[in-house]
Short mmCIF file of C-alpha atoms in Angstrom, two decimals:
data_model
loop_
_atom_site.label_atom_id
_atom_site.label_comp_id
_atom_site.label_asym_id
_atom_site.label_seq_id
_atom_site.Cartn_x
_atom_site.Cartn_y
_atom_site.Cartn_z
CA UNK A 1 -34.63 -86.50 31.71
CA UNK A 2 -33.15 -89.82 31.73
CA UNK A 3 -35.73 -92.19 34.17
CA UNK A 4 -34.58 -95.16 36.62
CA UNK A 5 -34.69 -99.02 36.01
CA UNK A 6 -37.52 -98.90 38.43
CA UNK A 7 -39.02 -95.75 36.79
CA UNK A 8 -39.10 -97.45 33.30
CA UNK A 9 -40.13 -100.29 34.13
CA UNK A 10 -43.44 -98.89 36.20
CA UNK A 11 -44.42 -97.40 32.72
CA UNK A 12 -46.08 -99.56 29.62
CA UNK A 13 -45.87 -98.25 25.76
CA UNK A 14 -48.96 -98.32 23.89
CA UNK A 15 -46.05 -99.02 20.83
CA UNK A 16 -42.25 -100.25 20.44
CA UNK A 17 -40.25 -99.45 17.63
CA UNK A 18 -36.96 -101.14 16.42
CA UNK A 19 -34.35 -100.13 15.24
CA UNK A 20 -32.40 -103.00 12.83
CA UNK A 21 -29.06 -103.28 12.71
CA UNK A 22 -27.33 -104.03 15.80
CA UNK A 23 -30.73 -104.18 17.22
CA UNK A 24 -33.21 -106.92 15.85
CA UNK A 25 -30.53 -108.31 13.52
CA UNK A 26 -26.64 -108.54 14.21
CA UNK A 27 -25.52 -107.21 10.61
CA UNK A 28 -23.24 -104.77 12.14
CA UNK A 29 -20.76 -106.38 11.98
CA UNK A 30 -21.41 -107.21 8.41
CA UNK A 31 -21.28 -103.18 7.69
CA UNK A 32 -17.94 -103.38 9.62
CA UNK A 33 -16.31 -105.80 7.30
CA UNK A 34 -18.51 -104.10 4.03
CA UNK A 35 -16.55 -100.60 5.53
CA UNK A 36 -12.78 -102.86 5.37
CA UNK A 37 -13.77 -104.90 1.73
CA UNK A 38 -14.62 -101.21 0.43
CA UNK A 39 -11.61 -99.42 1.63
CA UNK A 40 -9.58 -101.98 0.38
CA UNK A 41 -11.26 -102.13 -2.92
CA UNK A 42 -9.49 -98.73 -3.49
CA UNK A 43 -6.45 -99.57 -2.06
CA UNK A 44 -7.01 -97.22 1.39
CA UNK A 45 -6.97 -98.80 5.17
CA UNK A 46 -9.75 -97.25 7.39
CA UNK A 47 -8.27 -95.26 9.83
CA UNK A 48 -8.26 -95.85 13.58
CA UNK A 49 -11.43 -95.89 15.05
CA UNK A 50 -13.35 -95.97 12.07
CA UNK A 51 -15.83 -98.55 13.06
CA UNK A 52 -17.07 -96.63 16.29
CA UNK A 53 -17.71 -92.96 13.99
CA UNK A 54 -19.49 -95.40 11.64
CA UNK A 55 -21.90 -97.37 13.67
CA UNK A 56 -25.57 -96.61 13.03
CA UNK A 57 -24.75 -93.82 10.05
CA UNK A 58 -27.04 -94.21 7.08
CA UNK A 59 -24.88 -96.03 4.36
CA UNK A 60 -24.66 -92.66 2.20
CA UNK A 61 -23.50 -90.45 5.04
CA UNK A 62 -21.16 -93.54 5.84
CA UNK A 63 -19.43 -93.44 2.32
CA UNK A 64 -19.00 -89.41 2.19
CA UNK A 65 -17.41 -89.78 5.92
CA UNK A 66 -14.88 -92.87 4.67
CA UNK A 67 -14.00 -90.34 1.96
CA UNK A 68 -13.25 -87.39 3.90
CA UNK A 69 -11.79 -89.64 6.48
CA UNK A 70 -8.78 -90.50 4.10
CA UNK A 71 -8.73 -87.23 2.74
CA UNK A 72 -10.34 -88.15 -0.30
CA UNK A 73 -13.58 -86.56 -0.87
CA UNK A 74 -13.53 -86.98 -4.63
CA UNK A 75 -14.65 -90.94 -3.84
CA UNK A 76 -17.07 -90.31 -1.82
CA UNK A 77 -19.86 -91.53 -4.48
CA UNK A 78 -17.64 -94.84 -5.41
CA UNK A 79 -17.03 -96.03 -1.81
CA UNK A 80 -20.59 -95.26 -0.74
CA UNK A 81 -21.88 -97.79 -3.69
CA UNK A 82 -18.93 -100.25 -3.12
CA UNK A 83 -20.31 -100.46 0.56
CA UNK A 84 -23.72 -100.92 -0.40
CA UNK A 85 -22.93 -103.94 -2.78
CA UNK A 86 -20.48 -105.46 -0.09
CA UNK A 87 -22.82 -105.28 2.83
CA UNK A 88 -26.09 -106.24 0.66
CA UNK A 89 -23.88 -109.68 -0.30
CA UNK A 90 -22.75 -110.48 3.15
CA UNK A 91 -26.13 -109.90 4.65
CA UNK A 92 -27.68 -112.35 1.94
CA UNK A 93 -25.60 -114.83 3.00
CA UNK A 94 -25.41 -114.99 7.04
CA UNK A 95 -28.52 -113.55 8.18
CA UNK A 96 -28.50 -113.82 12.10
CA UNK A 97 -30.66 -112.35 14.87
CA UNK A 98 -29.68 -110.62 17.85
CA UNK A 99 -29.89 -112.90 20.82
CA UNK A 100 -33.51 -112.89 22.21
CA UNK A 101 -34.87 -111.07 19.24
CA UNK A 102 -36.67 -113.46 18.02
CA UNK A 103 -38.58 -114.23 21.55
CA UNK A 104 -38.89 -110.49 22.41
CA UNK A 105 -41.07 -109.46 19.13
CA UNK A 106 -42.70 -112.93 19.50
CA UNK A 107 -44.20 -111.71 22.78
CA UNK A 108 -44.54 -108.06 22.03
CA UNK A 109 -46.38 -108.60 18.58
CA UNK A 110 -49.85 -110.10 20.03
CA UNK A 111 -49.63 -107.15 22.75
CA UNK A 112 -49.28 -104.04 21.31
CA UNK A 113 -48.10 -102.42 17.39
CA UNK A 114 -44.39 -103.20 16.47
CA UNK A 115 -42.38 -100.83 14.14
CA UNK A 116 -38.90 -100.89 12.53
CA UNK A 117 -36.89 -97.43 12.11
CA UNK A 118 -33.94 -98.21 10.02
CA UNK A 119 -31.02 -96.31 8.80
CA UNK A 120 -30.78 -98.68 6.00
CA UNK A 121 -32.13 -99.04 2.56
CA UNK A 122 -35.49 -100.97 2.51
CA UNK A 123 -34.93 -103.97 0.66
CA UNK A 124 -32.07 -104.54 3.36
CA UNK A 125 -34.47 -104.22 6.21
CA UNK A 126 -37.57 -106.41 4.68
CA UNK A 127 -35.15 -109.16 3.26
CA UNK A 128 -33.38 -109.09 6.51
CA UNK A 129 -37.01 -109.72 8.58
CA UNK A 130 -38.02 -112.00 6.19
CA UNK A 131 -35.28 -114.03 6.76
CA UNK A 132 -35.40 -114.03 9.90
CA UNK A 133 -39.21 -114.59 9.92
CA UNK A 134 -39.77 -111.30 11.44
CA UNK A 135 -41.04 -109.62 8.91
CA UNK A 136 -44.91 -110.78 9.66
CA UNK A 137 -44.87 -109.18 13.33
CA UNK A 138 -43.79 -105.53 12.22
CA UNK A 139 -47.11 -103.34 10.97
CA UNK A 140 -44.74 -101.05 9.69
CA UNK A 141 -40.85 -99.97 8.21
CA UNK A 142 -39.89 -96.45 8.17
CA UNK A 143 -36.55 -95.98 6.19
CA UNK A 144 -35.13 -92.57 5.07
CA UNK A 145 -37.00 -91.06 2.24
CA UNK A 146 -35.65 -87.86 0.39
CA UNK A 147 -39.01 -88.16 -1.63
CA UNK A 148 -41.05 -88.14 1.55
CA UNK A 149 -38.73 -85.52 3.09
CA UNK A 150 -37.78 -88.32 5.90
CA UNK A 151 -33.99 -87.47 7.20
CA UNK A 152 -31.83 -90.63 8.31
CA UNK A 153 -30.62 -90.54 12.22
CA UNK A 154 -29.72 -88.79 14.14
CA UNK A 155 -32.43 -86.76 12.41
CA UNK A 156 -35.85 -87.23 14.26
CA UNK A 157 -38.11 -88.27 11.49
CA UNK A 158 -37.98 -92.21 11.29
CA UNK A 159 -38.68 -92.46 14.49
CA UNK A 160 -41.37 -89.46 14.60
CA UNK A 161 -43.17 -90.87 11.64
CA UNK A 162 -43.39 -94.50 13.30
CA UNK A 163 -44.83 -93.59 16.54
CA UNK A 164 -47.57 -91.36 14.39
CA UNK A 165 -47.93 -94.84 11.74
CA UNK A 166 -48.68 -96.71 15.04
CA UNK A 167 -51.22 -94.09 15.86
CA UNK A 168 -49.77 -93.53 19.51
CA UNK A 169 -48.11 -89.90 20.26
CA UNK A 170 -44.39 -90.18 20.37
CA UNK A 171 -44.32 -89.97 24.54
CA UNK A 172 -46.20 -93.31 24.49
CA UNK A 173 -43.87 -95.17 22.58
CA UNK A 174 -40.70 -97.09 23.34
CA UNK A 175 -37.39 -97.00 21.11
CA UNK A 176 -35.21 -99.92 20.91
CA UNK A 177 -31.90 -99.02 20.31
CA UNK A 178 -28.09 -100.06 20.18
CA UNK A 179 -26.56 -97.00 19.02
CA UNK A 180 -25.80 -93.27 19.62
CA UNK A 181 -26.86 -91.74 16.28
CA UNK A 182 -30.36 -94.01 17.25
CA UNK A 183 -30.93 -92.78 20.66
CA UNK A 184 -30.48 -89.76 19.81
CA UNK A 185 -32.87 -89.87 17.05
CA UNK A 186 -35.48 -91.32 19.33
CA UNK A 187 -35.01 -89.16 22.00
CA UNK A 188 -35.37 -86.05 19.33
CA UNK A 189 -38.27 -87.34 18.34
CA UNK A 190 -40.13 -87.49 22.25
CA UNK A 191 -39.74 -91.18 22.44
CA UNK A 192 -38.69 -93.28 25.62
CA UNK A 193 -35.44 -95.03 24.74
CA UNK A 194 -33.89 -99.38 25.68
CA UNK A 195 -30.67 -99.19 24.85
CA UNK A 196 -29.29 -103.09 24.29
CA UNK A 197 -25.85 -104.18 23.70
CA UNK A 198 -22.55 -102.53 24.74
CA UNK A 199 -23.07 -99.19 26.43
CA UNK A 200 -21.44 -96.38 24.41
CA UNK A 201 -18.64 -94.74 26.72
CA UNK A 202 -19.57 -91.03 25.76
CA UNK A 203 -23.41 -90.76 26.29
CA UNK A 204 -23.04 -87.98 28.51
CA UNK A 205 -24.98 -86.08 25.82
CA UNK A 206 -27.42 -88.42 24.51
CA UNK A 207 -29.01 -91.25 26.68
CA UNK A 208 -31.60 -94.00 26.40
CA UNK A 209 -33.50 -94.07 29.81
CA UNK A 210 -31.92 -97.58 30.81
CA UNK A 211 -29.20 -99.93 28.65
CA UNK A 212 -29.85 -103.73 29.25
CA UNK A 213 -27.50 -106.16 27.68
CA UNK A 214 -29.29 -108.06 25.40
CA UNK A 215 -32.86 -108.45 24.37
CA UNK A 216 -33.43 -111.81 26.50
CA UNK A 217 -32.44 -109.90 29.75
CA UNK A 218 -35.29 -112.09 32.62
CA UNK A 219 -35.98 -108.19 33.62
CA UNK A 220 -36.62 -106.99 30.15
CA UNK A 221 -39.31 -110.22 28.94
CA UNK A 222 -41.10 -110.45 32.97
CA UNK A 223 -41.80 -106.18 31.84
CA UNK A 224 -43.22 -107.15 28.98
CA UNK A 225 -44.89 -109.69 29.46
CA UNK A 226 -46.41 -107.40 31.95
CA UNK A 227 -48.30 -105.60 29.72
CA UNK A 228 -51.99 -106.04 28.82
CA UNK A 229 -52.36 -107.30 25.39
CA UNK A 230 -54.43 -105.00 23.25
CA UNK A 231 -54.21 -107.11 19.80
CA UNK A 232 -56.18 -109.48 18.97
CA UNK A 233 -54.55 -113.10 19.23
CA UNK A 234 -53.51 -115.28 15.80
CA UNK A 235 -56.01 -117.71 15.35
CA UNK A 236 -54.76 -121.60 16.38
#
């Protein structure tokens, strides 16, 4: 059941888990324009509404759907690592935060333990913190791992194993999220859900419990900073 404003905000997490793209860093739109530089590299043009399918898809799922989309599943391996290498050099170069990302983990990390569940590959997601000089708040990244039977959303398991890595149960921790294929994910897995950003116009199916839009919302940082801190403080 999705809660009220007031509802959520009456409730504290015992742990808050990211999600990355779109989220923590804004390196969507860097997969948007890896998506266009690897369609063109084979001569193809995305088709209409492309980006919106796309958004939050691990990369290899988002290769074998820009094959089938053009009706070409035989490249399905070729545009998957042509997007990879695109969006890995475009993220190396303009690393940028989500507004109020910085501030939110800032005040979350001495309060309670901060996770990242990523769709994307793990030397994305630490390079990208590190950059950002994030990396040093999160206690842990969860990334899909065939070898550790962990599915990519929408699948439940990033999120499932972070709440369990932060040693809360999954009904005591708090997703943030900017995407469909995340929420879902989160919500699969028995975690509340933030949605930031733009709204998605068909949620009707899958919904965060309240969508705020942008991390340094007054309501989102005076609920935070509402909560009792339960880490110890960095030394001066």
């Amino acid at each position: 059941m999705t809660l009220t404003a007031h509802e959520l905000f009456g409730w504290s997490p015992e742990a808050v888990v990211f999600d990355c793209d779109g989220t923590l860093m804004d390196s969507e739109r860097h997969w948007q324009e890896a998506r266009n530089r690897a369609f063109r590299e084979y001569g193809l043009q995305p088709p209409r509404g492309f980006a919106e399918q796309a958004t939050g898809l691990h990369y290899e799922d988002c290769g074998r759907l820009m094959a089938r989309s053009v009706r070409k599943p035989e490249l399905a391996e070729g545009l998957t690592a042509a997007l990879l290498d695109h969006f890995l050099a475009l993220v190396t170069d303009d690393p940028v935060t989500m507004p109020g990302a910085v501030q939110l983990v800032r005040l979350l990390s001495v309060r309670l333990p901060l996770a990242v569940a990523s769709n994307c590959p793990r030397v994305v997601v630490e390079g990208s913190l590190e950059r950002a000089g994030l990396s040093a708040h999160f206690q842990h990244i969860v990334v899909p791992d065939a070898g550790d039977g962990v599915r990519p959303k929408p699948h439940p398991d990033v999120y499932a194993v972070a709440a369990r890595l932060c040693g809360v149960r999954p009904h005591r921790a708090l997703a943030v999220e900017d995407s469909l294929t995340g929420v879902k994910s989160a919500r699969s897995a028995g975690l509340r859900v933030l949605g930031v950003g733009p709204r998605p116009q068909d949620d009707s199916e899958t919904r965060a419990d309240l969508w705020l839009p942008a991390l340094h919302e007054p309501e989102l940082l005076a609920w935070a900073r509402s909560w009792d801190i339960r880490r110890p403080l960095p030394e001066p």
